[in-house]
mmCIF file of C-alpha atoms in Angstrom:
data_model
loop_
_atom_site.group_PDB
_atom_site.id
_atom_site.type_symbol
_atom_site.label_atom_id
_atom_site.label_comp_id
_atom_site.label_asym_id
_atom_site.label_seq_id
_atom_site.Cartn_x
_atom_site.Cartn_y
_atom_site.Cartn_z
ATOM 1 C CA MET A 9 -14.952 -7.713 -12.663
ATOM 2 C CA GLU A 10 -15.049 -7.040 -9.018
ATOM 3 C CA HIS A 11 -12.548 -9.710 -8.099
ATOM 4 C CA ALA A 12 -9.924 -8.525 -10.230
ATOM 5 C CA ILE A 13 -10.429 -5.149 -8.800
ATOM 6 C CA PHE A 14 -10.364 -6.582 -5.215
ATOM 7 C CA ILE A 15 -7.192 -8.404 -5.417
ATOM 8 C CA ILE A 16 -5.545 -5.565 -7.059
ATOM 9 C CA ALA A 17 -6.439 -3.935 -3.657
ATOM 10 C CA LEU A 18 -5.560 -6.469 -1.640
ATOM 11 C CA SER A 19 -1.886 -7.191 -3.606
ATOM 12 C CA SER A 20 -1.054 -3.457 -3.463
ATOM 13 C CA LEU A 21 -1.839 -3.151 0.203
ATOM 14 C CA SER A 22 -0.045 -6.232 1.209
ATOM 15 C CA LEU A 23 3.161 -5.286 -0.523
ATOM 16 C CA ALA A 24 2.966 -1.701 1.032
ATOM 17 C CA VAL A 25 2.461 -3.254 3.802
ATOM 18 C CA LEU A 26 5.282 -5.626 3.347
ATOM 19 C CA LEU A 27 8.064 -2.532 2.100
ATOM 20 C CA MET A 28 6.756 -0.693 4.984
ATOM 21 C CA GLY A 29 8.444 -3.565 7.489
ATOM 22 C CA VAL A 30 11.509 -4.131 5.504
ATOM 23 C CA ASN A 31 12.078 0.177 5.701
ATOM 24 C CA ILE A 32 11.711 -0.651 9.478
ATOM 25 C CA THR A 33 13.893 -3.614 9.537
ATOM 26 C CA ARG A 34 16.665 -1.236 7.791
ATOM 27 C CA VAL A 35 16.363 2.154 8.585
ATOM 28 C CA GLY A 36 15.200 2.068 12.488
ATOM 29 C CA LEU A 37 11.183 2.940 13.694
ATOM 30 C CA MET A 38 10.605 6.351 13.826
ATOM 31 C CA PRO A 39 13.148 7.404 10.582
ATOM 32 C CA ALA A 40 11.255 4.842 8.409
ATOM 33 C CA PHE A 41 7.523 6.482 8.591
ATOM 34 C CA SER A 42 9.378 9.792 7.300
ATOM 35 C CA ILE A 43 9.106 10.348 3.297
ATOM 36 C CA LYS A 44 12.619 10.494 2.992
ATOM 37 C CA THR A 45 13.226 7.191 2.240
ATOM 38 C CA ARG A 46 12.316 5.624 -1.396
ATOM 39 C CA LEU A 47 10.894 2.950 -0.483
ATOM 40 C CA ALA A 48 8.508 4.618 2.236
ATOM 41 C CA GLN A 49 7.824 6.484 -0.794
ATOM 42 C CA VAL A 50 6.931 3.226 -2.319
ATOM 43 C CA SER A 51 4.932 1.919 0.049
ATOM 44 C CA LEU A 52 2.566 5.289 0.484
ATOM 45 C CA GLY A 53 1.973 5.210 -3.278
ATOM 46 C CA LEU A 54 1.123 1.584 -2.901
ATOM 47 C CA MET A 55 -1.111 2.658 0.375
ATOM 48 C CA GLY A 56 -2.875 5.161 -2.160
ATOM 49 C CA VAL A 57 -3.084 2.548 -5.244
ATOM 50 C CA TYR A 58 -5.095 0.507 -2.599
ATOM 51 C CA ALA A 59 -7.552 3.137 -1.357
ATOM 52 C CA ILE A 60 -8.381 4.349 -5.250
ATOM 53 C CA PHE A 61 -8.774 0.287 -5.719
ATOM 54 C CA PHE A 62 -10.988 -0.450 -2.979
ATOM 55 C CA ILE A 63 -13.219 2.438 -3.680
ATOM 56 C CA ILE A 64 -13.989 1.671 -6.795
ATOM 57 C CA PHE A 65 -14.670 -2.038 -5.669
ATOM 58 C CA LEU A 66 -16.983 -0.705 -3.341
ATOM 59 C CA VAL A 67 -18.691 1.344 -5.920
ATOM 60 C CA MET A 68 -19.109 -1.267 -8.497
ATOM 61 C CA VAL A 69 -20.750 -3.511 -5.906
ATOM 62 C CA ASN A 70 -23.460 -1.559 -5.158
#
């Protein structure tokens, strides 16, 4: 069970980083870090999913 949660956490983090990279190439560096674009919103949501699942993983391991 811990492995599945860890895989979900890492896949959401890698997808968030990928989307942030795509957002940087589409709109530029400074506007990409604002929350105005849809890709930035999705990326931030995936980072939140990563944080939640990583905390769940740490609780399950201990």
